Amino acid sequence: MKQSPNELMDSQKSVDVNGSSFHWDTAKGIFQFEGEDVMLFWIDSAFKVFLESIEEITGEGTADLVFETAGYRTGLIVSDFYIRTIKDIEISAESLPNIYASAGWGKTYIELDVEKKEAIITITNSWETKIKKAQNSERMGRFLPGHWAGVFTGLFQTNMWFEVLENKSEPNTLALKITESHITPKDNIRDLVHREEQHEIMKLEAMVEDRTRELTDLIREISSPIIPVTDHIVVIPLIGKYNELRSKDMLEHTLTSLPQHRAKFVILDLTGIKSIDSEMVDMLNKLVSSARLFGMETLLVGISPELSMEITKHQYSLGESTYFRNLKHAIHFAFAKEGMLIQEPSK
């Protein structure tokens, strides 16, 4: 629908503030600042919720980096405009405070040293400080520091970064020192990714360590149980390979548990042992010696022909023990020494 000339005039409005132009065209729903489309946000409510949503989704650390990087890149956009139009760093720095004040970014003061490539920037009543105050947050905003680093990176055509200056006398004021630096948002992103990777690795290592500890404890409990056959006979089945740690656990477990059984015979069942080395021989000899100290006789069973050949080949000595082919024979022997017989069921 076409508008009348009067309606068209009423729908458009232009204002000049400190040399900055604002233009509204309500018929088209357009608001422009310096000829570019812009929009308005309520700082303490809508914009605050917008930023808080980003923090909630990404986490504070990642959100800080997002704001810092976004600020830096928007700063480069600003500097690009001044490089193309004004082409003078000092004149650009003089005009920037009015532009930012007109746009509602706070009152900005810039002390520039072109030779040193340094700038001291003081900002009062910034939108970012207002949001932090509304959040009751003591954390510094990261968008504006990153933004001004980006602005002067573009103006000086060399990488610049910020340092936050302490300003206890004016709590609502942000003071920054912008200088040449090797720091870039990309470096910070890589550092964050590395930190998060390290954090995840540490979490995974902790989980593995906890699980390993649980499994180790379980193995300690079930790998070499002491099984009572009668009041006077216990069997200790040995299974798998015994390294230094497992041998130590085995000895500690046996020395702690054997006295509780008050047995006269300890049967070490080697059926589950497929190979033997000097470390395991040493463990077996210590088991035999320990049992003897408790007044118990040790019987070895389940030595396979292959294991027997290996023991002979390496001339291993298993101490003063009595050997039996299998567990049944050893139990019969122990019963006989106690003056008892096992009655076989009649067929």
PDB file of C-alpha atoms in Angstrom, residues 97-226:
ATOM      1  CA  PRO A  97      34.905   8.708  21.998  1.00  0.00           C
ATOM      2  CA  ASN A  98      32.026  10.777  20.565  1.00  0.00           C
ATOM      3  CA  ILE A  99      30.943   7.926  18.315  1.00  0.00           C
ATOM      4  CA  TYR A 100      30.870   5.451  21.197  1.00  0.00           C
ATOM      5  CA  ALA A 101      29.155   7.889  23.568  1.00  0.00           C
ATOM      6  CA  SER A 102      26.461   8.587  20.974  1.00  0.00           C
ATOM      7  CA  ALA A 103      25.925   4.850  20.490  1.00  0.00           C
ATOM      8  CA  GLY A 104      25.443   4.259  24.237  1.00  0.00           C
ATOM      9  CA  TRP A 105      28.718   2.443  24.829  1.00  0.00           C
ATOM     10  CA  GLY A 106      29.700   4.724  27.703  1.00  0.00           C
ATOM     11  CA  LYS A 107      31.985   7.713  28.076  1.00  0.00           C
ATOM     12  CA  THR A 108      35.403   6.864  26.654  1.00  0.00           C
ATOM     13  CA  TYR A 109      38.721   8.668  27.184  1.00  0.00           C
ATOM     14  CA  ILE A 110      41.734   7.769  25.050  1.00  0.00           C
ATOM     15  CA  GLU A 111      45.353   8.698  25.783  1.00  0.00           C
ATOM     16  CA  LEU A 112      47.339   7.803  22.689  1.00  0.00           C
ATOM     17  CA  ASP A 113      51.098   7.459  22.199  1.00  0.00           C
ATOM     18  CA  VAL A 114      51.620   6.816  18.502  1.00  0.00           C
ATOM     19  CA  GLU A 115      55.399   6.409  18.760  1.00  0.00           C
ATOM     20  CA  LYS A 116      55.167   3.761  21.479  1.00  0.00           C
ATOM     21  CA  LYS A 117      52.058   2.269  19.902  1.00  0.00           C
ATOM     22  CA  GLU A 118      50.218   2.440  23.202  1.00  0.00           C
ATOM     23  CA  ALA A 119      46.807   3.631  24.304  1.00  0.00           C
ATOM     24  CA  ILE A 120      45.290   4.118  27.741  1.00  0.00           C
ATOM     25  CA  ILE A 121      41.517   3.805  27.550  1.00  0.00           C
ATOM     26  CA  THR A 122      39.130   4.710  30.351  1.00  0.00           C
ATOM     27  CA  ILE A 123      35.440   3.885  29.991  1.00  0.00           C
ATOM     28  CA  THR A 124      32.673   4.915  32.377  1.00  0.00           C
ATOM     29  CA  ASN A 125      29.022   3.855  32.228  1.00  0.00           C
ATOM     30  CA  SER A 126      29.728   1.133  29.676  1.00  0.00           C
ATOM     31  CA  TRP A 127      26.934  -1.290  28.827  1.00  0.00           C
ATOM     32  CA  GLU A 128      29.141  -4.218  29.858  1.00  0.00           C
ATOM     33  CA  THR A 129      29.819  -2.756  33.305  1.00  0.00           C
ATOM     34  CA  LYS A 130      26.090  -2.126  33.752  1.00  0.00           C
ATOM     35  CA  ILE A 131      25.297  -5.738  32.886  1.00  0.00           C
ATOM     36  CA  LYS A 132      27.885  -7.055  35.348  1.00  0.00           C
ATOM     37  CA  LYS A 133      26.397  -4.804  38.015  1.00  0.00           C
ATOM     38  CA  ALA A 134      22.891  -6.066  37.224  1.00  0.00           C
ATOM     39  CA  GLN A 135      24.225  -9.627  37.530  1.00  0.00           C
ATOM     40  CA  ASN A 136      25.870  -8.820  40.882  1.00  0.00           C
ATOM     41  CA  SER A 137      28.998 -10.232  39.287  1.00  0.00           C
ATOM     42  CA  GLU A 138      32.536  -9.267  40.231  1.00  0.00           C
ATOM     43  CA  ARG A 139      33.927 -10.859  37.070  1.00  0.00           C
ATOM     44  CA  MET A 140      35.246  -8.431  34.501  1.00  0.00           C
ATOM     45  CA  GLY A 141      33.493  -8.240  31.156  1.00  0.00           C
ATOM     46  CA  ARG A 142      35.623  -9.425  28.237  1.00  0.00           C
ATOM     47  CA  PHE A 143      33.902  -7.920  25.209  1.00  0.00           C
ATOM     48  CA  LEU A 144      35.055  -4.303  25.578  1.00  0.00           C
ATOM     49  CA  PRO A 145      38.707  -5.118  26.408  1.00  0.00           C
ATOM     50  CA  GLY A 146      38.850  -7.423  23.385  1.00  0.00           C
ATOM     51  CA  HIS A 147      37.042  -4.821  21.286  1.00  0.00           C
ATOM     52  CA  TRP A 148      39.545  -2.046  21.962  1.00  0.00           C
ATOM     53  CA  ALA A 149      42.435  -4.430  21.352  1.00  0.00           C
ATOM     54  CA  GLY A 150      40.868  -5.108  17.954  1.00  0.00           C
ATOM     55  CA  VAL A 151      40.350  -1.404  17.227  1.00  0.00           C
ATOM     56  CA  PHE A 152      43.999  -0.518  17.806  1.00  0.00           C
ATOM     57  CA  THR A 153      45.262  -3.688  16.132  1.00  0.00           C
ATOM     58  CA  GLY A 154      43.572  -2.394  12.995  1.00  0.00           C
ATOM     59  CA  LEU A 155      44.648   1.226  13.428  1.00  0.00           C
ATOM     60  CA  PHE A 156      48.310   0.417  14.105  1.00  0.00           C
ATOM     61  CA  GLN A 157      48.311  -2.512  11.668  1.00  0.00           C
ATOM     62  CA  THR A 158      50.096  -4.666  14.216  1.00  0.00           C
ATOM     63  CA  ASN A 159      48.814  -7.062  16.813  1.00  0.00           C
ATOM     64  CA  MET A 160      47.748  -5.325  20.017  1.00  0.00           C
ATOM     65  CA  TRP A 161      46.323  -6.704  23.229  1.00  0.00           C
ATOM     66  CA  PHE A 162      44.896  -5.333  26.443  1.00  0.00           C
ATOM     67  CA  GLU A 163      45.932  -5.146  30.047  1.00  0.00           C
ATOM     68  CA  VAL A 164      43.297  -4.253  32.623  1.00  0.00           C
ATOM     69  CA  LEU A 165      44.482  -1.477  34.920  1.00  0.00           C
ATOM     70  CA  GLU A 166      43.386  -1.482  38.536  1.00  0.00           C
ATOM     71  CA  ASN A 167      40.971   1.318  39.352  1.00  0.00           C
ATOM     72  CA  LYS A 168      39.675   1.011  42.912  1.00  0.00           C
ATOM     73  CA  SER A 169      38.598   4.652  43.184  1.00  0.00           C
ATOM     74  CA  GLU A 170      35.976   4.331  40.438  1.00  0.00           C
ATOM     75  CA  PRO A 171      34.372   0.870  40.564  1.00  0.00           C
ATOM     76  CA  ASN A 172      32.120   1.520  37.546  1.00  0.00           C
ATOM     77  CA  THR A 173      35.057   2.513  35.370  1.00  0.00           C
ATOM     78  CA  LEU A 174      37.067   0.208  33.137  1.00  0.00           C
ATOM     79  CA  ALA A 175      40.692   1.198  32.517  1.00  0.00           C
ATOM     80  CA  LEU A 176      42.725  -0.550  29.823  1.00  0.00           C
ATOM     81  CA  LYS A 177      46.246  -0.346  28.496  1.00  0.00           C
ATOM     82  CA  ILE A 178      46.565  -1.422  24.864  1.00  0.00           C
ATOM     83  CA  THR A 179      50.077  -2.357  23.715  1.00  0.00           C
ATOM     84  CA  GLU A 180      51.816  -4.452  21.089  1.00  0.00           C
ATOM     85  CA  SER A 181      51.605  -8.120  21.990  1.00  0.00           C
ATOM     86  CA  HIS A 182      52.042 -11.630  20.667  1.00  0.00           C
ATOM     87  CA  ILE A 183      48.685 -12.597  22.212  1.00  0.00           C
ATOM     88  CA  THR A 184      45.813 -13.123  19.791  1.00  0.00           C
ATOM     89  CA  PRO A 185      42.272 -14.494  20.159  1.00  0.00           C
ATOM     90  CA  LYS A 186      43.375 -17.535  18.157  1.00  0.00           C
ATOM     91  CA  ASP A 187      46.077 -18.236  20.741  1.00  0.00           C
ATOM     92  CA  ASN A 188      43.519 -17.911  23.521  1.00  0.00           C
ATOM     93  CA  ILE A 189      41.163 -20.280  21.710  1.00  0.00           C
ATOM     94  CA  ARG A 190      43.954 -22.835  21.320  1.00  0.00           C
ATOM     95  CA  ASP A 191      44.842 -22.431  24.999  1.00  0.00           C
ATOM     96  CA  LEU A 192      41.221 -22.965  26.003  1.00  0.00           C
ATOM     97  CA  VAL A 193      40.912 -26.050  23.810  1.00  0.00           C
ATOM     98  CA  HIS A 194      44.175 -27.378  25.256  1.00  0.00           C
ATOM     99  CA  ARG A 195      43.020 -26.711  28.832  1.00  0.00           C
ATOM    100  CA  GLU A 196      39.695 -28.402  28.186  1.00  0.00           C
ATOM    101  CA  GLU A 197      41.449 -31.355  26.568  1.00  0.00           C
ATOM    102  CA  GLN A 198      43.783 -31.633  29.549  1.00  0.00           C
ATOM    103  CA  HIS A 199      40.819 -31.371  31.902  1.00  0.00           C
ATOM    104  CA  GLU A 200      39.001 -34.164  30.070  1.00  0.00           C
ATOM    105  CA  ILE A 201      42.176 -36.264  30.016  1.00  0.00           C
ATOM    106  CA  MET A 202      42.613 -35.754  33.760  1.00  0.00           C
ATOM    107  CA  LYS A 203      38.976 -36.726  34.352  1.00  0.00           C
ATOM    108  CA  LEU A 204      39.436 -39.817  32.202  1.00  0.00           C
ATOM    109  CA  GLU A 205      42.680 -40.712  33.962  1.00  0.00           C
ATOM    110  CA  ALA A 206      40.974 -40.307  37.333  1.00  0.00           C
ATOM    111  CA  MET A 207      38.119 -42.558  36.193  1.00  0.00           C
ATOM    112  CA  VAL A 208      40.583 -45.148  34.902  1.00  0.00           C
ATOM    113  CA  GLU A 209      42.578 -44.937  38.123  1.00  0.00           C
ATOM    114  CA  ASP A 210      39.451 -45.396  40.239  1.00  0.00           C
ATOM    115  CA  ARG A 211      38.300 -48.300  38.105  1.00  0.00           C
ATOM    116  CA  THR A 212      41.764 -49.860  38.154  1.00  0.00           C
ATOM    117  CA  ARG A 213      41.839 -49.546  41.922  1.00  0.00           C
ATOM    118  CA  GLU A 214      38.434 -51.230  42.173  1.00  0.00           C
ATOM    119  CA  LEU A 215      39.488 -54.038  39.848  1.00  0.00           C
ATOM    120  CA  THR A 216      42.796 -54.448  41.658  1.00  0.00           C
ATOM    121  CA  ASP A 217      41.001 -54.740  44.981  1.00  0.00           C
ATOM    122  CA  LEU A 218      38.604 -57.246  43.443  1.00  0.00           C
ATOM    123  CA  ILE A 219      41.464 -59.272  41.978  1.00  0.00           C
ATOM    124  CA  ARG A 220      43.198 -59.262  45.347  1.00  0.00           C
ATOM    125  CA  GLU A 221      40.079 -60.674  46.935  1.00  0.00           C
ATOM    126  CA  ILE A 222      39.335 -63.395  44.395  1.00  0.00           C
ATOM    127  CA  SER A 223      42.673 -64.246  42.749  1.00  0.00           C
ATOM    128  CA  SER A 224      44.063 -66.331  45.613  1.00  0.00           C
ATOM    129  CA  PRO A 225      41.329 -67.115  48.104  1.00  0.00           C
ATOM    130  CA  ILE A 226      41.965 -69.363  51.067  1.00  0.00           C
TER     131      ILE A 226
END
